[in-house]
Amino acid sequence: MTGQKEISEKKYPPDVNYRTVLKGLARLDPFFHLLMAILLITGLMIDLLGPWLGGWLWSIRTIAHGYLGALFILVFIVYIVQVIYSKKMRTVLTATNYVDFLFYIILIITGMTTASANKPWIDVIPGLFHALSPIAEFTPAIHTAVTYVWIVFSTVFPGGILHGIASVYLISHLKKKSKMERS
Amino acid sequence: MKAEKFLGNFGRSESLWMYACARCGECVDVCPVYEETADEYTAPGFKIKKMRGLVGRKLGLPFSGGISEQGIKKIVKGLYECTLCGRCWSVCPYNYDLVSLWETARESAFETGFGLDSHVEMINAVKAENNIFNRPHARRKDWTKGLDVPVKEKADTVYFVGCLMSYRGQLKPAAKAMATIMNAAGENWTTLENEVCCGVPLKFSGGTKDLEELMEINISAIESIGARKIVFSCPGCLRMFRQEYSKALGKKVRMVHGIELIDSYIQSGRIKLKDKLAERMTYHDPCELSRLAGVIEEPRRIFNSVTSGFVELPGNKFNVVCCGGGGLYKAVDLDKSLGIAGKRIGQAEEINAAGLMTACPSCYMTLSQTARSKKSNVKVNDFAEVVAQQIE
């Protein structure tokens, strides 16, 4: 039987504005998106405000960005498995979404490599030790650069959450404008 | 090439929406038609994905893909394989009006020559006889035979009967029941001398060219009566009036469904009901009435006054699962439409309901047809008939 999702009552025809959008988005994979938001904000803090954070830098880097990042990996695996087995995999996702996932994977690998003193992939695939060791030196830079590329990608290309919010802003703006014109 | 013109009626809002869609797939998970057909072209999110390609191409965006008549035909087929139940809108995190989006896209499909033959026939019937069944207009009032149904020059309330209630034999008793209840309540009401189709089937088909002309006949008739209230048995007519006619009739004219009116009669004591029945009854919320018009608690108050055995169906109220008969879907794929209805009848059987009540002629037709073909013990009833039988 059709998915029995229980949605609280809302008015039709609907109003589209920031409040309704944020309310709606809040119920979409909330744990995944919350962690993603925390990691993005703390990552930007570390990169842009690092010299001014003083003693806070260690806590933000290790706990907020590091341990939550490790938790994110587990959540991401569950999320991806869910997506693979969902109807949306073959109906709504496009190339941009898959590129988005690729960004996540790069960020996870480079994050793990940067954070772990043992370089986890050495334990998993020891044969790659010689090939990957020199790269480890650049992983923090790759991690940071990919984050900025991802932000731009998510803003510019369809499918990204930031792009969606930007578009909805435009829609609500247009609606307001047309209402004003009517009155 | 007509393919180039498809979706040409999309404004900035619709075009932006194509790109704003979060690809969350919530709409895909809840769509009753996609559940039944398993054809990706019927999945709301997939239709948006495909239409995005066309919009992107018109805007000259890179990677927008090609545009072929064959491809558009597939999209259009998907647009018409939809009950317009609004379940996709209800779960959309952006709260975007997807019902309106589908209607706008259907309009474009029809205008560019991709409309369905069955819909063209229906529109021609409306043009010729002012009803969707191509039955003589003069017989629109046949349902009133043997009943005290007033046709007044001036009245407080107009009962807008609608095509289905006027012409479908099975539904005529429901229209009569509505009239009986209004008479019992002492309502100063009338029917329109020259009622014509409200136009909602035209809107659903996308063939809206003659809509204004049709609406004008009803508007001038209502204005000349000076009514302050219009009552409907059909939630489709109700939505059409609230969305389109209200622009002309203004806010002074209240538009209500019969179930709201009857609830107010019971609450105010204008009609008294006999002792409650003991029959186990349930209620199927019509999508247009519950989700799209917000009429949810009124029917429950009525049914709890009528029977002590009222039980709820799963997937109800705002989250109701469509019966399969909305949005002219029955004319597109009868088997699939009845397949969706079969699940609803099955749910009523699971809760051991003897009666399944509804407040929409289209739901009534779809569910009763399915119940008969399934040889189900569940009896489908219109709410007005049940209430009329219980009036003291």
Coordinates of C-alpha atoms in Angstrom, one line a residue:
Chain A
M1 CA 0.0 0.0 0.0
T2 CA 1.1 3.6 -0.7
G3 CA 3.4 5.0 1.9
Q4 CA 1.4 6.0 4.9
K5 CA 3.3 9.2 5.8
E6 CA 1.5 11.3 8.4
I7 CA 1.8 14.9 7.6
S8 CA 0.3 17.6 9.7
E9 CA -2.6 19.5 8.2
K10 CA -1.7 22.5 6.1
K11 CA -3.7 25.0 4.0
Y12 CA -4.4 24.7 0.3
P13 CA -3.5 26.6 -1.9
P14 CA -0.2 26.8 -0.1
D15 CA 2.0 29.7 0.9
V16 CA 5.6 29.3 -0.1
N17 CA 8.0 31.2 2.1
Y18 CA 11.1 30.6 4.1
R19 CA 9.2 29.4 7.2
T20 CA 7.2 26.7 5.3
V21 CA 10.3 25.6 3.4
L22 CA 12.5 25.3 6.5
K23 CA 9.6 23.5 8.3
G24 CA 9.4 21.0 5.4
L25 CA 13.1 20.5 5.1
A26 CA 13.4 19.9 8.8
R27 CA 11.6 16.6 8.5
L28 CA 13.8 15.3 5.6
D29 CA 16.6 13.1 6.9
P30 CA 17.0 15.5 9.9
F31 CA 19.9 13.7 11.5
F32 CA 21.9 13.5 8.3
H33 CA 21.3 17.2 7.4
L34 CA 21.9 18.4 11.0
L35 CA 25.3 16.6 11.1
M36 CA 26.1 17.9 7.6
A37 CA 25.3 21.5 8.7
I38 CA 27.4 21.2 11.8
L39 CA 30.3 19.8 9.9
L40 CA 30.1 22.5 7.3
I41 CA 29.9 25.3 9.8
T42 CA 32.7 23.9 12.0
G43 CA 34.8 23.2 9.0
L44 CA 34.5 26.8 7.8
M45 CA 35.2 28.1 11.3
I46 CA 38.4 26.0 11.5
D47 CA 39.6 27.2 8.0
L48 CA 38.5 30.9 8.2
L49 CA 38.7 31.7 11.9
G50 CA 41.4 29.2 13.0
P51 CA 44.0 31.8 14.1
W52 CA 41.4 33.6 16.2
L53 CA 39.8 30.7 17.9
G54 CA 42.6 30.2 20.4
G55 CA 42.0 27.3 22.8
W56 CA 38.6 26.6 21.1
L57 CA 40.3 25.4 17.9
W58 CA 41.3 22.1 19.4
S59 CA 37.8 21.4 20.7
I60 CA 36.1 22.4 17.5
R61 CA 38.5 20.4 15.3
T62 CA 38.6 17.3 17.5
I63 CA 35.1 17.0 18.9
A64 CA 32.7 19.0 16.8
H65 CA 34.3 18.4 13.5
G66 CA 36.3 15.2 14.2
Y67 CA 34.0 12.9 16.3
L68 CA 30.8 14.2 14.7
G69 CA 32.5 13.7 11.3
A70 CA 33.1 10.0 12.3
L71 CA 29.5 9.7 13.3
F72 CA 28.5 11.3 10.0
I73 CA 30.3 8.5 8.2
L74 CA 28.1 5.9 9.8
V75 CA 25.0 8.0 9.1
F76 CA 26.1 8.5 5.5
I77 CA 26.4 4.8 5.0
V78 CA 22.9 4.2 6.3
Y79 CA 21.7 7.1 4.1
I80 CA 23.3 5.7 1.0
V81 CA 21.9 2.2 1.6
Q82 CA 18.4 3.7 2.1
V83 CA 18.8 5.7 -1.2
I84 CA 19.9 2.7 -3.1
Y85 CA 16.9 0.8 -2.0
S86 CA 14.4 3.7 -2.5
K87 CA 12.1 4.5 -5.4
K88 CA 13.8 7.9 -5.7
M89 CA 17.0 6.3 -6.9
R90 CA 15.5 5.6 -10.3
T91 CA 13.0 8.4 -10.5
V92 CA 14.2 11.7 -9.1
L93 CA 18.0 11.6 -8.7
T94 CA 20.2 13.1 -11.5
A95 CA 23.9 13.3 -12.3
T96 CA 24.3 16.3 -10.1
N97 CA 23.1 14.3 -7.1
Y98 CA 25.6 11.5 -7.9
V99 CA 28.3 14.1 -8.1
D100 CA 27.1 15.4 -4.7
F101 CA 27.6 11.9 -3.3
L102 CA 31.0 11.7 -4.8
F103 CA 32.0 14.9 -3.0
Y104 CA 30.8 13.4 0.3
I105 CA 32.9 10.3 -0.4
I106 CA 36.0 12.4 -1.1
L107 CA 35.4 14.5 2.0
I108 CA 35.0 11.4 4.1
I109 CA 38.2 9.8 2.8
T110 CA 40.3 12.9 3.1
G111 CA 38.7 13.7 6.5
M112 CA 39.6 10.3 7.8
T113 CA 43.1 10.5 6.4
T114 CA 43.7 13.9 8.0
A115 CA 42.3 12.9 11.3
S116 CA 43.7 9.5 11.8
A117 CA 47.3 9.1 12.8
N118 CA 47.3 5.5 11.5
K119 CA 45.9 6.5 8.1
P120 CA 43.1 3.9 8.2
W121 CA 43.4 2.9 4.5
I122 CA 46.9 1.5 5.3
D123 CA 45.2 -1.0 7.6
V124 CA 42.4 -1.7 5.2
I125 CA 44.5 -1.9 2.0
P126 CA 48.2 -2.2 3.0
G127 CA 49.2 -2.6 -0.6
L128 CA 48.3 1.0 -1.3
F129 CA 50.7 2.3 1.4
H130 CA 53.4 3.5 -0.9
A131 CA 51.0 4.9 -3.4
L132 CA 48.9 6.8 -1.0
S133 CA 51.5 7.9 1.6
P134 CA 52.6 11.0 -0.4
I135 CA 49.1 12.0 -1.0
A136 CA 48.3 12.0 2.7
E137 CA 50.4 15.1 3.0
F138 CA 47.9 17.0 0.8
T139 CA 44.7 15.6 2.2
P140 CA 43.9 18.5 4.5
A141 CA 44.3 20.9 1.5
I142 CA 42.2 18.5 -0.7
H143 CA 39.5 18.3 2.1
T144 CA 39.3 22.1 2.4
A145 CA 39.3 22.7 -1.4
V146 CA 36.7 20.1 -2.1
T147 CA 34.5 21.7 0.6
Y148 CA 34.5 25.0 -1.2
V149 CA 34.0 23.4 -4.6
W150 CA 31.0 21.5 -3.0
I151 CA 29.5 24.8 -1.7
V152 CA 29.8 26.4 -5.1
F153 CA 28.4 23.2 -6.8
S154 CA 25.5 23.0 -4.4
T155 CA 24.6 26.6 -5.0
V156 CA 25.0 26.7 -8.7
F157 CA 23.7 23.3 -9.9
P158 CA 20.2 21.9 -9.4
G159 CA 19.7 19.4 -6.7
G160 CA 21.9 21.0 -4.1
I161 CA 20.2 22.1 -0.9
L162 CA 21.5 25.7 -1.1
H163 CA 20.4 25.9 -4.7
G164 CA 16.9 24.8 -3.6
I165 CA 16.7 27.4 -0.8
A166 CA 17.9 30.1 -3.2
S167 CA 15.3 29.1 -5.8
V168 CA 12.5 29.0 -3.2
Y169 CA 13.5 32.5 -2.1
L170 CA 13.1 33.6 -5.7
I171 CA 9.7 31.9 -5.9
S172 CA 8.4 33.6 -2.7
H173 CA 9.8 36.9 -3.9
L174 CA 8.0 36.5 -7.2
K175 CA 4.8 35.5 -5.4
K176 CA 5.0 38.6 -3.2
K177 CA 5.6 40.7 -6.3
S178 CA 2.7 39.3 -8.2
K179 CA 0.4 39.8 -5.1
M180 CA 1.5 43.4 -4.9
E181 CA 0.9 43.9 -8.6
R182 CA -2.6 42.4 -8.2
S183 CA -3.5 44.6 -5.3
Chain B
M1 CA 7.1 22.0 -34.3
K2 CA 4.4 21.7 -31.6
A3 CA 6.9 20.0 -29.2
E4 CA 8.8 23.3 -29.0
K5 CA 5.7 25.0 -27.6
F6 CA 5.0 22.4 -24.9
L7 CA 5.3 24.0 -21.4
G8 CA 5.4 27.4 -23.1
N9 CA 2.8 28.6 -20.5
F10 CA 5.3 28.0 -17.7
G11 CA 6.0 31.3 -16.0
R12 CA 9.1 32.1 -13.8
S13 CA 7.6 30.4 -10.8
E14 CA 7.1 27.1 -12.5
S15 CA 10.4 27.2 -14.3
L16 CA 12.3 28.0 -11.1
W17 CA 10.5 25.3 -9.3
M18 CA 11.8 22.8 -11.8
Y19 CA 15.2 23.6 -10.4
A20 CA 14.3 24.2 -6.8
C21 CA 13.0 20.6 -6.3
A22 CA 15.1 19.0 -3.6
R23 CA 14.9 15.5 -5.3
C24 CA 13.9 14.1 -1.9
G25 CA 11.5 11.6 -3.5
E26 CA 8.8 12.0 -0.9
C27 CA 6.2 12.6 -3.6
V28 CA 7.3 9.4 -5.3
D29 CA 6.9 7.3 -2.1
V30 CA 3.2 8.4 -1.6
C31 CA 1.8 8.7 -5.1
P32 CA -1.1 6.2 -5.4
V33 CA -0.9 6.0 -9.2
Y34 CA 2.9 5.2 -9.2
E35 CA 2.2 2.6 -6.6
E36 CA -0.3 1.0 -8.9
T37 CA 1.4 1.4 -12.3
A38 CA 5.1 1.2 -11.3
D39 CA 5.7 3.3 -14.4
E40 CA 8.3 5.9 -13.6
Y41 CA 6.5 8.4 -15.9
T42 CA 3.6 8.5 -13.4
A43 CA 6.0 9.3 -10.5
P44 CA 5.6 13.0 -9.6
G45 CA 9.4 13.5 -9.1
F46 CA 10.2 11.8 -12.4
K47 CA 7.8 14.1 -14.2
I48 CA 9.5 17.1 -12.7
K49 CA 12.9 15.7 -13.7
K50 CA 11.7 15.3 -17.3
M51 CA 10.0 18.6 -17.5
R52 CA 13.1 20.3 -16.1
G53 CA 15.0 19.1 -19.1
L54 CA 12.4 20.8 -21.4
V55 CA 12.4 24.0 -19.4
G56 CA 16.2 24.0 -19.3
R57 CA 16.4 23.6 -23.0
K58 CA 14.0 26.5 -23.6
L59 CA 16.2 28.6 -21.2
G60 CA 19.3 27.6 -23.2
L61 CA 20.9 25.8 -20.3
P62 CA 23.7 23.3 -21.0
F63 CA 23.1 19.5 -20.4
S64 CA 19.4 19.9 -20.8
G65 CA 18.9 17.0 -23.2
G66 CA 17.0 16.7 -26.4
I67 CA 13.4 17.3 -27.1
S68 CA 11.4 14.8 -29.1
E69 CA 7.7 14.5 -29.8
Q70 CA 7.9 10.9 -28.6
G71 CA 9.5 12.0 -25.3
I72 CA 6.9 14.7 -24.8
K73 CA 4.1 12.1 -25.4
K74 CA 5.5 10.0 -22.6
I75 CA 5.6 13.0 -20.3
V76 CA 2.1 14.0 -21.2
K77 CA 0.9 10.4 -20.7
G78 CA 2.3 10.7 -17.2
L79 CA 0.7 14.1 -16.6
Y80 CA -2.7 12.6 -17.4
E81 CA -2.0 9.4 -15.4
C82 CA -2.6 11.3 -12.2
T83 CA -5.6 11.7 -9.9
L84 CA -4.7 15.3 -8.9
C85 CA -5.2 14.1 -5.3
G86 CA -2.5 16.5 -4.0
R87 CA -0.8 13.8 -2.0
C88 CA 2.5 14.9 -3.6
W89 CA 1.9 18.5 -2.5
S90 CA 1.1 17.4 1.0
V91 CA 4.5 15.8 1.5
C92 CA 6.6 18.3 -0.5
P93 CA 9.1 19.9 1.8
Y94 CA 9.0 23.1 -0.2
N95 CA 5.2 23.2 0.0
Y96 CA 5.1 23.9 -3.7
D97 CA 1.6 23.8 -5.2
L98 CA 2.1 20.7 -7.3
V99 CA -1.6 20.3 -8.1
S100 CA -1.5 23.6 -9.8
L101 CA 1.7 22.6 -11.6
W102 CA 0.1 19.5 -13.0
E103 CA -2.9 21.5 -14.1
T104 CA -0.8 24.1 -15.8
A105 CA 1.3 21.4 -17.6
R106 CA -1.9 19.7 -18.7
E107 CA -3.2 23.0 -20.1
S108 CA 0.0 23.3 -22.1
A109 CA -0.3 19.7 -23.3
F110 CA -3.8 20.3 -24.4
E111 CA -3.1 23.6 -26.1
T112 CA -0.1 22.1 -28.1
G113 CA -2.2 19.3 -29.4
F114 CA -1.1 16.5 -26.9
G115 CA -4.5 16.3 -25.2
L116 CA -6.4 13.0 -25.0
D117 CA -9.1 12.1 -27.4
S118 CA -11.5 11.1 -24.6
H119 CA -11.0 14.6 -23.1
V120 CA -11.7 16.3 -26.4
E121 CA -14.9 14.3 -26.6
M122 CA -15.9 15.4 -23.1
I123 CA -15.2 19.1 -23.9
N124 CA -17.3 18.8 -27.0
A125 CA -20.1 17.4 -24.9
V126 CA -19.8 20.3 -22.5
K127 CA -20.0 22.7 -25.4
A128 CA -23.0 21.0 -27.0
E129 CA -25.0 20.1 -23.9
N130 CA -23.4 21.9 -21.0
N131 CA -22.6 18.6 -19.3
I132 CA -19.7 16.1 -19.5
F133 CA -21.9 13.1 -20.5
N134 CA -23.4 14.6 -23.7
R135 CA -26.9 14.1 -22.3
P136 CA -29.6 16.5 -23.2
H137 CA -29.3 19.7 -21.2
A138 CA -33.1 19.7 -20.8
R139 CA -32.8 16.5 -18.7
R140 CA -30.5 18.1 -16.1
K141 CA -33.3 18.5 -13.6
D142 CA -34.7 14.9 -14.0
W143 CA -33.4 14.1 -10.6
T144 CA -36.0 16.4 -9.0
K145 CA -38.9 14.3 -10.2
G146 CA -41.3 13.5 -7.4
L147 CA -39.6 15.9 -5.0
D148 CA -40.3 19.4 -3.7
V149 CA -37.3 21.1 -5.3
P150 CA -37.8 24.9 -5.5
V151 CA -36.7 27.1 -8.4
K152 CA -37.0 30.6 -7.0
E153 CA -36.1 34.0 -8.5
K154 CA -34.5 35.0 -5.1
A155 CA -33.1 32.8 -2.4
D156 CA -30.5 32.8 0.4
T157 CA -28.9 29.6 -0.8
V158 CA -28.2 28.0 -4.1
Y159 CA -27.7 24.3 -4.4
F160 CA -25.2 23.7 -7.2
V161 CA -25.9 20.1 -8.1
G162 CA -23.2 19.3 -10.6
C163 CA -23.1 17.0 -13.7
L164 CA -22.5 13.7 -11.9
M165 CA -25.4 14.2 -9.4
S166 CA -27.7 15.4 -12.1
Y167 CA -27.2 12.7 -14.6
R168 CA -25.9 9.6 -13.0
G169 CA -28.8 7.3 -12.0
Q170 CA -26.9 5.9 -9.0
L171 CA -26.3 9.4 -7.6
K172 CA -29.7 11.0 -8.1
P173 CA -31.0 9.6 -4.7
A174 CA -28.1 11.4 -3.1
A175 CA -29.1 14.7 -4.7
K176 CA -32.7 14.1 -3.6
A177 CA -31.4 13.4 -0.1
M178 CA -29.6 16.7 0.0
A179 CA -32.8 18.5 -1.1
T180 CA -34.8 16.6 1.6
I181 CA -32.3 17.7 4.3
M182 CA -32.4 21.3 3.3
N183 CA -36.2 21.3 3.2
A184 CA -36.3 19.7 6.7
A185 CA -34.0 22.4 8.0
G186 CA -36.2 25.1 6.5
E187 CA -33.5 26.5 4.3
N188 CA -34.5 29.2 1.9
W189 CA -32.9 27.6 -1.1
T190 CA -33.1 27.1 -4.8
T191 CA -31.5 25.3 -7.7
L192 CA -30.3 27.2 -10.7
E193 CA -32.9 27.4 -13.5
N194 CA -30.1 26.9 -16.1
E195 CA -27.2 25.2 -14.3
V196 CA -24.3 24.2 -16.5
C197 CA -21.1 22.3 -15.8
C198 CA -18.9 24.2 -13.4
G199 CA -15.9 23.7 -15.7
V200 CA -13.7 21.7 -13.4
P201 CA -13.5 18.8 -15.8
L202 CA -12.2 21.2 -18.5
K203 CA -9.6 22.4 -16.0
F204 CA -8.5 18.9 -15.3
S205 CA -8.3 18.0 -18.9
G206 CA -6.3 21.2 -19.7
G207 CA -8.8 22.3 -22.3
T208 CA -9.7 25.6 -20.6
K209 CA -10.4 27.7 -23.7
D210 CA -14.2 27.7 -23.2
L211 CA -14.0 27.9 -19.4
E212 CA -14.8 31.5 -19.0
E213 CA -17.9 31.3 -21.2
L214 CA -19.2 28.4 -19.2
M215 CA -18.5 30.1 -15.9
E216 CA -20.2 33.3 -17.0
I217 CA -23.6 31.4 -17.3
N218 CA -23.4 30.2 -13.7
I219 CA -22.1 33.5 -12.4
S220 CA -24.9 35.6 -13.9
A221 CA -27.5 33.0 -12.7
I222 CA -26.2 33.1 -9.1
E223 CA -25.9 36.9 -9.1
S224 CA -29.5 37.4 -10.3
I225 CA -30.7 35.2 -7.4
G226 CA -28.8 37.3 -4.9
A227 CA -27.7 34.2 -3.0
R228 CA -25.2 34.6 -0.1
K229 CA -24.4 30.9 0.1
I230 CA -23.8 28.1 -2.5
V231 CA -23.9 24.5 -1.5
F232 CA -22.2 21.7 -3.4
S233 CA -22.4 17.9 -3.3
C234 CA -19.2 17.6 -5.4
P235 CA -15.9 18.7 -3.9
G236 CA -14.5 19.3 -7.4
C237 CA -17.2 21.9 -8.1
L238 CA -16.6 23.4 -4.7
R239 CA -12.8 23.8 -5.4
M240 CA -13.6 25.2 -8.8
F241 CA -15.9 27.8 -7.3
R242 CA -13.6 28.7 -4.4
Q243 CA -10.6 29.1 -6.7
E244 CA -12.1 30.5 -9.9
Y245 CA -15.7 31.7 -9.4
S246 CA -14.9 33.6 -6.2
K247 CA -12.8 36.1 -8.2
A248 CA -16.1 37.1 -9.8
L249 CA -18.6 36.4 -7.1
G250 CA -16.5 38.0 -4.3
K251 CA -16.1 37.1 -0.7
K252 CA -19.7 37.9 0.2
V253 CA -20.9 34.6 -1.2
R254 CA -20.0 31.6 1.0
M255 CA -19.2 28.4 -0.7
V256 CA -19.7 25.3 1.3
H257 CA -19.9 21.6 0.8
G258 CA -23.2 19.8 1.8
I259 CA -21.4 18.0 4.6
E260 CA -20.5 21.4 6.2
L261 CA -24.1 22.6 5.9
I262 CA -25.5 19.4 7.4
D263 CA -23.0 19.6 10.3
S264 CA -24.2 23.2 11.0
Y265 CA -27.8 22.0 10.9
I266 CA -27.1 19.3 13.5
Q267 CA -25.0 21.6 15.7
S268 CA -27.6 24.3 15.7
G269 CA -30.5 21.9 16.1
R270 CA -32.2 22.8 12.8
I271 CA -32.5 19.1 12.1
K272 CA -33.0 16.3 14.7
L273 CA -31.7 12.8 14.1
K274 CA -33.2 9.5 15.2
D275 CA -31.5 7.2 17.7
K276 CA -28.0 6.2 16.5
L277 CA -27.6 3.2 14.3
A278 CA -25.4 0.4 15.5
E279 CA -24.0 -0.3 12.0
R280 CA -20.2 -0.3 11.7
M281 CA -19.5 2.5 9.3
T282 CA -16.4 4.2 8.0
Y283 CA -15.7 7.3 5.9
H284 CA -13.5 7.8 2.9
D285 CA -12.3 11.4 2.9
P286 CA -12.4 12.8 -0.7
C287 CA -9.0 14.3 -1.4
E288 CA -10.5 17.5 -2.8
L289 CA -12.6 17.9 0.3
S290 CA -10.2 17.0 3.1
R291 CA -6.7 17.7 1.8
L292 CA -7.5 20.5 -0.7
A293 CA -10.5 22.2 1.1
G294 CA -9.8 21.4 4.8
V295 CA -13.2 19.8 5.5
I296 CA -12.1 17.1 8.0
E297 CA -13.9 17.3 11.3
E298 CA -17.4 18.1 10.1
P299 CA -18.1 14.6 8.5
R300 CA -16.8 12.9 11.7
R301 CA -19.2 14.9 13.9
I302 CA -22.1 13.9 11.6
F303 CA -21.2 10.2 11.4
N304 CA -20.7 10.0 15.2
S305 CA -24.2 11.4 15.5
V306 CA -25.6 8.9 13.0
T307 CA -24.0 5.7 14.2
S308 CA -22.4 4.4 17.3
G309 CA -20.2 2.2 15.2
F310 CA -18.1 4.8 13.4
V311 CA -14.6 3.6 12.7
E312 CA -11.7 5.3 10.9
L313 CA -10.1 4.0 7.7
P314 CA -6.3 3.9 7.7
G315 CA -4.8 6.7 5.5
N316 CA -7.5 9.2 6.3
K317 CA -8.2 12.9 7.0
F318 CA -5.5 15.2 5.6
N319 CA -3.3 12.1 4.7
V320 CA -6.1 10.4 2.8
V321 CA -5.1 7.9 0.1
C322 CA -7.0 8.7 -3.1
C323 CA -9.8 6.4 -4.3
G324 CA -8.3 6.4 -7.8
G325 CA -11.1 8.3 -9.5
G326 CA -9.9 11.9 -9.3
G327 CA -8.4 14.1 -12.0
L328 CA -10.2 12.3 -14.8
Y329 CA -7.9 9.3 -14.3
K330 CA -10.8 6.8 -14.9
A331 CA -11.0 8.1 -18.5
V332 CA -7.3 7.4 -18.9
D333 CA -6.9 4.0 -17.4
L334 CA -10.0 2.4 -15.9
D335 CA -8.3 -0.8 -14.7
K336 CA -5.6 1.0 -12.8
S337 CA -8.1 3.5 -11.4
L338 CA -10.3 0.7 -10.1
G339 CA -7.1 -1.1 -8.9
I340 CA -6.4 1.8 -6.6
A341 CA -10.0 1.8 -5.4
G342 CA -9.8 -1.9 -4.8
K343 CA -7.1 -1.2 -2.1
R344 CA -9.4 1.2 -0.4
I345 CA -12.3 -1.3 -0.4
G346 CA -9.9 -3.8 0.9
Q347 CA -9.0 -1.5 3.8
A348 CA -12.7 -1.1 4.6
E349 CA -13.1 -4.9 4.6
E350 CA -10.1 -5.2 6.9
I351 CA -11.7 -3.0 9.6
N352 CA -15.0 -5.0 9.1
A353 CA -17.0 -1.9 8.0
A354 CA -20.5 -2.7 6.7
G355 CA -20.8 0.7 5.2
L356 CA -18.3 3.0 3.5
M357 CA -19.5 6.6 3.3
T358 CA -18.2 9.3 1.1
A359 CA -19.0 12.9 0.2
C360 CA -17.9 13.0 -3.4
P361 CA -19.9 11.7 -6.4
S362 CA -16.6 10.7 -8.2
C363 CA -15.4 8.7 -5.2
Y364 CA -18.8 7.2 -4.8
M365 CA -18.9 6.0 -8.5
T366 CA -15.3 4.6 -8.3
L367 CA -15.7 2.9 -5.0
S368 CA -19.1 1.5 -5.6
Q369 CA -18.1 0.2 -9.0
T370 CA -15.1 -1.5 -7.4
A371 CA -17.1 -2.9 -4.5
R372 CA -19.5 -4.5 -7.0
S373 CA -16.8 -6.0 -9.2
K374 CA -15.0 -7.3 -6.1
K375 CA -18.3 -8.7 -4.8
S376 CA -17.5 -7.0 -1.5
N377 CA -19.8 -6.9 1.4
V378 CA -18.9 -3.3 2.0
K379 CA -21.8 -1.0 0.9
V380 CA -20.8 2.3 -0.5
N381 CA -23.1 5.2 0.5
D382 CA -23.3 8.9 -0.1
F383 CA -23.3 10.8 3.2
A384 CA -26.5 12.7 2.4
E385 CA -28.5 9.5 1.9
V386 CA -27.4 8.2 5.3
V387 CA -28.3 11.4 7.1
A388 CA -31.7 11.9 5.3
Q389 CA -32.8 8.4 6.4
Q390 CA -32.0 9.4 10.0
I391 CA -33.9 12.6 10.1
E392 CA -36.7 12.5 12.7

